[in-house]
Amino acid sequence: NSLFLACRGTDDTLVGWHEDFQLSFLCPTPSQQAAVSYVEEIGSLYRGNIRLGGHSKGGNLAIWAAVHCNTAVRGRILRAYSNDGPGFTEEMIRSPEYAAMEEKLLTLLPQSSIVGMLLEQSGPYEVVRSPHMRLLQHDPFSWQILGPEFVRMPALAKEAVEGGERIR
Protein backbone atom coordinates (compact mmCIF):
# COMPACT_ATOMS: atom_id res chain seq x y z
CA ASN A 1 0.00 0.00 0.00
CA SER A 2 2.85 2.36 -0.93
CA LEU A 3 4.66 3.71 -3.96
CA PHE A 4 8.13 2.32 -4.70
CA LEU A 5 10.61 4.65 -6.34
CA ALA A 6 13.66 2.97 -7.88
CA CYS A 7 16.98 4.73 -8.34
CA ARG A 8 19.19 3.45 -11.12
CA GLY A 9 22.74 2.32 -10.46
CA THR A 10 25.76 2.96 -12.63
CA ASP A 11 25.14 2.94 -16.35
CA ASP A 12 27.80 1.92 -18.87
CA THR A 13 28.89 5.44 -19.81
CA LEU A 14 32.11 7.20 -18.87
CA VAL A 15 30.02 9.92 -17.21
CA GLY A 16 28.36 7.27 -15.03
CA TRP A 17 31.68 5.79 -13.93
CA HIS A 18 33.18 9.25 -13.43
CA GLU A 19 30.39 10.08 -11.04
CA ASP A 20 30.94 6.81 -9.16
CA PHE A 21 34.45 8.01 -8.36
CA GLN A 22 33.08 11.43 -7.38
CA LEU A 23 31.13 9.78 -4.55
CA SER A 24 34.40 9.60 -2.62
CA PHE A 25 35.04 13.36 -2.60
CA LEU A 26 32.09 15.35 -3.96
CA CYS A 27 29.04 15.83 -1.81
CA PRO A 28 26.46 16.00 -3.24
CA THR A 29 27.10 14.60 -6.69
CA PRO A 30 24.89 15.62 -9.62
CA SER A 31 23.04 12.29 -9.48
CA GLN A 32 22.41 12.68 -5.74
CA GLN A 33 20.90 16.10 -6.42
CA ALA A 34 18.82 14.63 -9.27
CA ALA A 35 17.59 11.82 -6.99
CA VAL A 36 16.33 14.37 -4.45
CA SER A 37 14.53 16.29 -7.21
CA TYR A 38 13.01 13.05 -8.53
CA VAL A 39 11.71 11.99 -5.11
CA GLU A 40 10.35 15.46 -4.35
CA GLU A 41 8.65 15.73 -7.75
CA ILE A 42 6.96 12.33 -7.50
CA GLY A 43 6.22 12.96 -3.82
CA SER A 44 4.36 16.14 -4.75
CA LEU A 45 2.16 14.17 -7.18
CA TYR A 46 1.54 11.13 -4.95
CA ARG A 47 0.12 11.69 -1.47
CA GLY A 48 0.57 8.20 -0.01
CA ASN A 49 3.47 6.42 1.63
CA ILE A 50 6.72 5.96 -0.26
CA ARG A 51 9.53 3.42 -0.34
CA LEU A 52 12.83 4.01 -2.15
CA GLY A 53 15.49 1.62 -3.29
CA GLY A 54 18.27 0.89 -5.68
CA HIS A 55 21.23 -1.33 -6.41
CA SER A 56 24.85 -0.18 -6.30
CA LYS A 57 24.99 3.57 -6.95
CA GLY A 58 21.18 3.45 -7.07
CA GLY A 59 21.17 2.35 -3.42
CA ASN A 60 23.39 5.28 -2.51
CA LEU A 61 21.00 7.60 -4.38
CA ALA A 62 17.93 6.15 -2.64
CA ILE A 63 19.42 6.69 0.81
CA TRP A 64 20.70 10.15 -0.10
CA ALA A 65 17.29 11.21 -1.45
CA ALA A 66 15.46 9.84 1.60
CA VAL A 67 17.72 11.81 3.91
CA HIS A 68 17.77 15.06 1.92
CA CYS A 69 14.30 15.44 0.41
CA ASN A 70 11.91 18.02 1.84
CA THR A 71 10.19 17.28 5.14
CA ALA A 72 6.72 16.82 3.60
CA VAL A 73 7.97 13.91 1.48
CA ARG A 74 10.46 12.62 4.06
CA GLY A 75 7.64 12.15 6.56
CA ARG A 76 5.88 9.73 4.18
CA ILE A 77 8.93 7.55 3.53
CA LEU A 78 8.43 4.15 5.12
CA ARG A 79 11.78 2.65 4.11
CA ALA A 80 14.80 3.33 1.89
CA TYR A 81 16.85 0.34 0.71
CA SER A 82 20.43 0.26 -0.48
CA ASN A 83 21.21 -3.03 -2.21
CA ASP A 84 25.01 -3.28 -1.99
CA GLY A 85 25.39 0.44 -2.59
CA PRO A 86 28.49 2.37 -1.60
CA GLY A 87 28.31 4.40 1.56
CA PHE A 88 28.84 8.09 2.16
CA THR A 89 31.28 10.56 3.59
CA GLU A 90 31.67 10.55 7.36
CA GLU A 91 30.15 14.03 7.42
CA MET A 92 26.93 12.72 5.87
CA ILE A 93 26.75 9.73 8.24
CA ARG A 94 27.13 12.01 11.25
CA SER A 95 24.61 14.62 10.05
CA PRO A 96 21.38 15.27 12.00
CA GLU A 97 19.38 14.63 8.81
CA TYR A 98 20.86 11.14 8.52
CA ALA A 99 20.27 10.42 12.20
CA ALA A 100 16.62 11.45 11.85
CA MET A 101 16.06 8.92 9.05
CA GLU A 102 18.41 6.13 10.18
CA GLU A 103 15.67 3.81 11.50
CA LYS A 104 14.01 3.90 8.07
CA LEU A 105 17.20 3.02 6.16
CA LEU A 106 18.19 -0.56 5.36
CA THR A 107 21.30 -1.79 3.59
CA LEU A 108 21.34 -5.27 2.08
CA LEU A 109 24.84 -6.66 1.55
CA PRO A 110 26.01 -9.92 0.01
CA GLN A 111 28.16 -11.87 2.43
CA SER A 112 31.47 -10.86 0.79
CA SER A 113 30.46 -7.35 -0.18
CA ILE A 114 33.02 -5.10 -1.81
CA VAL A 115 30.99 -2.25 -3.30
CA GLY A 116 28.74 -1.93 -0.26
CA MET A 117 31.79 -1.59 1.97
CA LEU A 118 33.14 1.43 0.10
CA LEU A 119 33.10 4.69 2.05
CA GLU A 120 31.27 4.90 5.38
CA GLN A 121 28.15 2.92 6.25
CA SER A 122 25.93 3.18 9.27
CA GLY A 123 22.54 2.01 10.34
CA PRO A 124 20.79 -1.31 10.05
CA TYR A 125 22.00 -3.85 7.53
CA GLU A 126 21.23 -7.44 6.61
CA VAL A 127 23.55 -9.94 4.99
CA VAL A 128 22.31 -11.97 2.03
CA ARG A 129 23.75 -15.31 0.94
CA SER A 130 25.38 -15.56 -2.48
CA PRO A 131 27.22 -18.60 -3.83
CA HIS A 132 29.50 -16.44 -5.98
CA MET A 133 32.92 -15.19 -4.96
CA ARG A 134 33.82 -11.62 -3.94
CA LEU A 135 32.98 -9.03 -6.64
CA LEU A 136 30.66 -11.44 -8.47
CA GLN A 137 28.37 -11.21 -5.42
CA HIS A 138 27.59 -7.62 -6.42
CA ASP A 139 25.20 -9.10 -9.01
CA PRO A 140 21.85 -9.16 -7.19
CA PHE A 141 20.70 -12.07 -9.35
CA SER A 142 23.22 -14.18 -7.42
CA TRP A 143 21.51 -13.40 -4.10
CA GLN A 144 19.71 -16.47 -2.86
CA ILE A 145 16.03 -16.42 -2.07
CA LEU A 146 13.71 -18.91 -0.44
CA GLY A 147 10.06 -18.21 -1.14
CA PRO A 148 9.50 -14.45 -0.84
CA GLU A 149 12.59 -13.82 1.33
CA PHE A 150 16.34 -13.50 0.89
CA VAL A 151 18.42 -16.24 2.51
CA ARG A 152 20.07 -14.32 5.34
CA MET A 153 23.52 -14.89 6.80
CA PRO A 154 24.37 -14.10 10.43
CA ALA A 155 27.29 -11.81 9.54
CA LEU A 156 29.51 -10.53 6.78
CA ALA A 157 32.36 -12.77 5.68
CA LYS A 158 35.76 -11.99 7.15
CA GLU A 159 37.12 -10.70 3.83
CA ALA A 160 34.35 -8.09 3.66
CA VAL A 161 35.43 -6.46 6.91
CA GLU A 162 39.21 -6.88 6.84
CA GLY A 163 40.86 -3.85 8.31
CA GLY A 164 38.06 -3.29 10.82
CA GLU A 165 34.31 -3.29 10.93
CA ARG A 166 33.04 -0.68 8.45
CA ILE A 167 29.38 -0.74 9.40
CA ARG A 168 28.56 0.59 12.81
PDB file of C-alpha atoms in Angstrom:
ATOM      1  CA  ASN A   1       0.000   0.000   0.000  1.00  0.00           C
ATOM      2  CA  SER A   2       2.846   2.362  -0.926  1.00  0.00           C
ATOM      3  CA  LEU A   3       4.657   3.712  -3.960  1.00  0.00           C
ATOM      4  CA  PHE A   4       8.125   2.316  -4.701  1.00  0.00           C
ATOM      5  CA  LEU A   5      10.611   4.653  -6.341  1.00  0.00           C
ATOM      6  CA  ALA A   6      13.657   2.974  -7.875  1.00  0.00           C
ATOM      7  CA  CYS A   7      16.977   4.728  -8.341  1.00  0.00           C
ATOM      8  CA  ARG A   8      19.191   3.448 -11.116  1.00  0.00           C
ATOM      9  CA  GLY A   9      22.735   2.318 -10.464  1.00  0.00           C
ATOM     10  CA  THR A  10      25.758   2.962 -12.631  1.00  0.00           C
ATOM     11  CA  ASP A  11      25.139   2.937 -16.352  1.00  0.00           C
ATOM     12  CA  ASP A  12      27.803   1.923 -18.869  1.00  0.00           C
ATOM     13  CA  THR A  13      28.891   5.436 -19.815  1.00  0.00           C
ATOM     14  CA  LEU A  14      32.114   7.204 -18.873  1.00  0.00           C
ATOM     15  CA  VAL A  15      30.023   9.916 -17.214  1.00  0.00           C
ATOM     16  CA  GLY A  16      28.365   7.266 -15.027  1.00  0.00           C
ATOM     17  CA  TRP A  17      31.684   5.795 -13.930  1.00  0.00           C
ATOM     18  CA  HIS A  18      33.183   9.246 -13.425  1.00  0.00           C
ATOM     19  CA  GLU A  19      30.385  10.077 -11.036  1.00  0.00           C
ATOM     20  CA  ASP A  20      30.941   6.811  -9.157  1.00  0.00           C
ATOM     21  CA  PHE A  21      34.446   8.013  -8.360  1.00  0.00           C
ATOM     22  CA  GLN A  22      33.079  11.431  -7.383  1.00  0.00           C
ATOM     23  CA  LEU A  23      31.134   9.782  -4.549  1.00  0.00           C
ATOM     24  CA  SER A  24      34.404   9.602  -2.619  1.00  0.00           C
ATOM     25  CA  PHE A  25      35.039  13.358  -2.598  1.00  0.00           C
ATOM     26  CA  LEU A  26      32.087  15.351  -3.964  1.00  0.00           C
ATOM     27  CA  CYS A  27      29.040  15.828  -1.807  1.00  0.00           C
ATOM     28  CA  PRO A  28      26.463  16.005  -3.239  1.00  0.00           C
ATOM     29  CA  THR A  29      27.102  14.601  -6.691  1.00  0.00           C
ATOM     30  CA  PRO A  30      24.891  15.624  -9.622  1.00  0.00           C
ATOM     31  CA  SER A  31      23.043  12.287  -9.477  1.00  0.00           C
ATOM     32  CA  GLN A  32      22.407  12.679  -5.738  1.00  0.00           C
ATOM     33  CA  GLN A  33      20.898  16.103  -6.415  1.00  0.00           C
ATOM     34  CA  ALA A  34      18.825  14.632  -9.268  1.00  0.00           C
ATOM     35  CA  ALA A  35      17.590  11.822  -6.991  1.00  0.00           C
ATOM     36  CA  VAL A  36      16.327  14.367  -4.447  1.00  0.00           C
ATOM     37  CA  SER A  37      14.530  16.286  -7.213  1.00  0.00           C
ATOM     38  CA  TYR A  38      13.010  13.051  -8.528  1.00  0.00           C
ATOM     39  CA  VAL A  39      11.709  11.986  -5.105  1.00  0.00           C
ATOM     40  CA  GLU A  40      10.351  15.457  -4.350  1.00  0.00           C
ATOM     41  CA  GLU A  41       8.649  15.731  -7.750  1.00  0.00           C
ATOM     42  CA  ILE A  42       6.961  12.332  -7.497  1.00  0.00           C
ATOM     43  CA  GLY A  43       6.219  12.958  -3.819  1.00  0.00           C
ATOM     44  CA  SER A  44       4.359  16.136  -4.749  1.00  0.00           C
ATOM     45  CA  LEU A  45       2.163  14.170  -7.185  1.00  0.00           C
ATOM     46  CA  TYR A  46       1.538  11.134  -4.955  1.00  0.00           C
ATOM     47  CA  ARG A  47       0.120  11.688  -1.473  1.00  0.00           C
ATOM     48  CA  GLY A  48       0.570   8.198  -0.008  1.00  0.00           C
ATOM     49  CA  ASN A  49       3.472   6.416   1.633  1.00  0.00           C
ATOM     50  CA  ILE A  50       6.721   5.960  -0.263  1.00  0.00           C
ATOM     51  CA  ARG A  51       9.531   3.419  -0.343  1.00  0.00           C
ATOM     52  CA  LEU A  52      12.833   4.005  -2.149  1.00  0.00           C
ATOM     53  CA  GLY A  53      15.488   1.615  -3.292  1.00  0.00           C
ATOM     54  CA  GLY A  54      18.270   0.890  -5.683  1.00  0.00           C
ATOM     55  CA  HIS A  55      21.231  -1.327  -6.406  1.00  0.00           C
ATOM     56  CA  SER A  56      24.854  -0.184  -6.300  1.00  0.00           C
ATOM     57  CA  LYS A  57      24.988   3.574  -6.947  1.00  0.00           C
ATOM     58  CA  GLY A  58      21.178   3.455  -7.065  1.00  0.00           C
ATOM     59  CA  GLY A  59      21.172   2.350  -3.419  1.00  0.00           C
ATOM     60  CA  ASN A  60      23.388   5.279  -2.507  1.00  0.00           C
ATOM     61  CA  LEU A  61      20.996   7.600  -4.378  1.00  0.00           C
ATOM     62  CA  ALA A  62      17.928   6.150  -2.644  1.00  0.00           C
ATOM     63  CA  ILE A  63      19.422   6.689   0.814  1.00  0.00           C
ATOM     64  CA  TRP A  64      20.702  10.152  -0.101  1.00  0.00           C
ATOM     65  CA  ALA A  65      17.289  11.214  -1.452  1.00  0.00           C
ATOM     66  CA  ALA A  66      15.464   9.840   1.602  1.00  0.00           C
ATOM     67  CA  VAL A  67      17.723  11.812   3.913  1.00  0.00           C
ATOM     68  CA  HIS A  68      17.767  15.064   1.917  1.00  0.00           C
ATOM     69  CA  CYS A  69      14.299  15.439   0.410  1.00  0.00           C
ATOM     70  CA  ASN A  70      11.906  18.015   1.839  1.00  0.00           C
ATOM     71  CA  THR A  71      10.191  17.275   5.142  1.00  0.00           C
ATOM     72  CA  ALA A  72       6.725  16.824   3.598  1.00  0.00           C
ATOM     73  CA  VAL A  73       7.973  13.912   1.483  1.00  0.00           C
ATOM     74  CA  ARG A  74      10.460  12.622   4.064  1.00  0.00           C
ATOM     75  CA  GLY A  75       7.638  12.147   6.558  1.00  0.00           C
ATOM     76  CA  ARG A  76       5.882   9.734   4.179  1.00  0.00           C
ATOM     77  CA  ILE A  77       8.928   7.548   3.526  1.00  0.00           C
ATOM     78  CA  LEU A  78       8.431   4.148   5.117  1.00  0.00           C
ATOM     79  CA  ARG A  79      11.781   2.653   4.107  1.00  0.00           C
ATOM     80  CA  ALA A  80      14.801   3.325   1.887  1.00  0.00           C
ATOM     81  CA  TYR A  81      16.849   0.336   0.706  1.00  0.00           C
ATOM     82  CA  SER A  82      20.425   0.255  -0.485  1.00  0.00           C
ATOM     83  CA  ASN A  83      21.208  -3.027  -2.205  1.00  0.00           C
ATOM     84  CA  ASP A  84      25.010  -3.283  -1.995  1.00  0.00           C
ATOM     85  CA  GLY A  85      25.386   0.437  -2.592  1.00  0.00           C
ATOM     86  CA  PRO A  86      28.486   2.371  -1.602  1.00  0.00           C
ATOM     87  CA  GLY A  87      28.312   4.403   1.557  1.00  0.00           C
ATOM     88  CA  PHE A  88      28.841   8.089   2.161  1.00  0.00           C
ATOM     89  CA  THR A  89      31.281  10.565   3.589  1.00  0.00           C
ATOM     90  CA  GLU A  90      31.671  10.545   7.355  1.00  0.00           C
ATOM     91  CA  GLU A  91      30.153  14.035   7.424  1.00  0.00           C
ATOM     92  CA  MET A  92      26.930  12.720   5.868  1.00  0.00           C
ATOM     93  CA  ILE A  93      26.753   9.727   8.236  1.00  0.00           C
ATOM     94  CA  ARG A  94      27.125  12.014  11.252  1.00  0.00           C
ATOM     95  CA  SER A  95      24.605  14.619  10.051  1.00  0.00           C
ATOM     96  CA  PRO A  96      21.379  15.270  11.998  1.00  0.00           C
ATOM     97  CA  GLU A  97      19.377  14.627   8.809  1.00  0.00           C
ATOM     98  CA  TYR A  98      20.863  11.139   8.518  1.00  0.00           C
ATOM     99  CA  ALA A  99      20.266  10.420  12.200  1.00  0.00           C
ATOM    100  CA  ALA A 100      16.622  11.454  11.853  1.00  0.00           C
ATOM    101  CA  MET A 101      16.058   8.916   9.050  1.00  0.00           C
ATOM    102  CA  GLU A 102      18.405   6.133  10.185  1.00  0.00           C
ATOM    103  CA  GLU A 103      15.673   3.808  11.504  1.00  0.00           C
ATOM    104  CA  LYS A 104      14.007   3.897   8.065  1.00  0.00           C
ATOM    105  CA  LEU A 105      17.201   3.016   6.162  1.00  0.00           C
ATOM    106  CA  LEU A 106      18.193  -0.557   5.362  1.00  0.00           C
ATOM    107  CA  THR A 107      21.296  -1.791   3.586  1.00  0.00           C
ATOM    108  CA  LEU A 108      21.344  -5.273   2.078  1.00  0.00           C
ATOM    109  CA  LEU A 109      24.836  -6.664   1.555  1.00  0.00           C
ATOM    110  CA  PRO A 110      26.006  -9.924   0.005  1.00  0.00           C
ATOM    111  CA  GLN A 111      28.158 -11.866   2.427  1.00  0.00           C
ATOM    112  CA  SER A 112      31.474 -10.861   0.792  1.00  0.00           C
ATOM    113  CA  SER A 113      30.459  -7.346  -0.184  1.00  0.00           C
ATOM    114  CA  ILE A 114      33.022  -5.099  -1.812  1.00  0.00           C
ATOM    115  CA  VAL A 115      30.990  -2.249  -3.301  1.00  0.00           C
ATOM    116  CA  GLY A 116      28.740  -1.931  -0.261  1.00  0.00           C
ATOM    117  CA  MET A 117      31.785  -1.595   1.973  1.00  0.00           C
ATOM    118  CA  LEU A 118      33.140   1.431   0.100  1.00  0.00           C
ATOM    119  CA  LEU A 119      33.103   4.693   2.047  1.00  0.00           C
ATOM    120  CA  GLU A 120      31.267   4.900   5.378  1.00  0.00           C
ATOM    121  CA  GLN A 121      28.148   2.925   6.248  1.00  0.00           C
ATOM    122  CA  SER A 122      25.927   3.182   9.265  1.00  0.00           C
ATOM    123  CA  GLY A 123      22.538   2.014  10.344  1.00  0.00           C
ATOM    124  CA  PRO A 124      20.792  -1.306  10.054  1.00  0.00           C
ATOM    125  CA  TYR A 125      22.004  -3.853   7.530  1.00  0.00           C
ATOM    126  CA  GLU A 126      21.229  -7.437   6.605  1.00  0.00           C
ATOM    127  CA  VAL A 127      23.553  -9.939   4.988  1.00  0.00           C
ATOM    128  CA  VAL A 128      22.307 -11.965   2.034  1.00  0.00           C
ATOM    129  CA  ARG A 129      23.752 -15.311   0.943  1.00  0.00           C
ATOM    130  CA  SER A 130      25.376 -15.564  -2.480  1.00  0.00           C
ATOM    131  CA  PRO A 131      27.223 -18.605  -3.830  1.00  0.00           C
ATOM    132  CA  HIS A 132      29.503 -16.437  -5.984  1.00  0.00           C
ATOM    133  CA  MET A 133      32.917 -15.188  -4.955  1.00  0.00           C
ATOM    134  CA  ARG A 134      33.822 -11.618  -3.940  1.00  0.00           C
ATOM    135  CA  LEU A 135      32.979  -9.033  -6.639  1.00  0.00           C
ATOM    136  CA  LEU A 136      30.659 -11.442  -8.466  1.00  0.00           C
ATOM    137  CA  GLN A 137      28.373 -11.211  -5.418  1.00  0.00           C
ATOM    138  CA  HIS A 138      27.591  -7.621  -6.418  1.00  0.00           C
ATOM    139  CA  ASP A 139      25.199  -9.097  -9.012  1.00  0.00           C
ATOM    140  CA  PRO A 140      21.847  -9.160  -7.189  1.00  0.00           C
ATOM    141  CA  PHE A 141      20.700 -12.072  -9.355  1.00  0.00           C
ATOM    142  CA  SER A 142      23.219 -14.176  -7.419  1.00  0.00           C
ATOM    143  CA  TRP A 143      21.513 -13.402  -4.104  1.00  0.00           C
ATOM    144  CA  GLN A 144      19.709 -16.470  -2.863  1.00  0.00           C
ATOM    145  CA  ILE A 145      16.027 -16.418  -2.070  1.00  0.00           C
ATOM    146  CA  LEU A 146      13.714 -18.910  -0.439  1.00  0.00           C
ATOM    147  CA  GLY A 147      10.060 -18.206  -1.142  1.00  0.00           C
ATOM    148  CA  PRO A 148       9.500 -14.448  -0.843  1.00  0.00           C
ATOM    149  CA  GLU A 149      12.590 -13.816   1.328  1.00  0.00           C
ATOM    150  CA  PHE A 150      16.336 -13.503   0.886  1.00  0.00           C
ATOM    151  CA  VAL A 151      18.415 -16.235   2.512  1.00  0.00           C
ATOM    152  CA  ARG A 152      20.072 -14.323   5.344  1.00  0.00           C
ATOM    153  CA  MET A 153      23.521 -14.892   6.801  1.00  0.00           C
ATOM    154  CA  PRO A 154      24.369 -14.098  10.433  1.00  0.00           C
ATOM    155  CA  ALA A 155      27.291 -11.806   9.537  1.00  0.00           C
ATOM    156  CA  LEU A 156      29.514 -10.528   6.779  1.00  0.00           C
ATOM    157  CA  ALA A 157      32.363 -12.766   5.685  1.00  0.00           C
ATOM    158  CA  LYS A 158      35.764 -11.993   7.153  1.00  0.00           C
ATOM    159  CA  GLU A 159      37.125 -10.700   3.827  1.00  0.00           C
ATOM    160  CA  ALA A 160      34.345  -8.090   3.658  1.00  0.00           C
ATOM    161  CA  VAL A 161      35.429  -6.458   6.906  1.00  0.00           C
ATOM    162  CA  GLU A 162      39.215  -6.883   6.838  1.00  0.00           C
ATOM    163  CA  GLY A 163      40.861  -3.848   8.314  1.00  0.00           C
ATOM    164  CA  GLY A 164      38.063  -3.289  10.817  1.00  0.00           C
ATOM    165  CA  GLU A 165      34.308  -3.290  10.935  1.00  0.00           C
ATOM    166  CA  ARG A 166      33.036  -0.677   8.453  1.00  0.00           C
ATOM    167  CA  ILE A 167      29.379  -0.742   9.405  1.00  0.00           C
ATOM    168  CA  ARG A 168      28.565   0.592  12.815  1.00  0.00           C
TER     169      ARG A 168
END
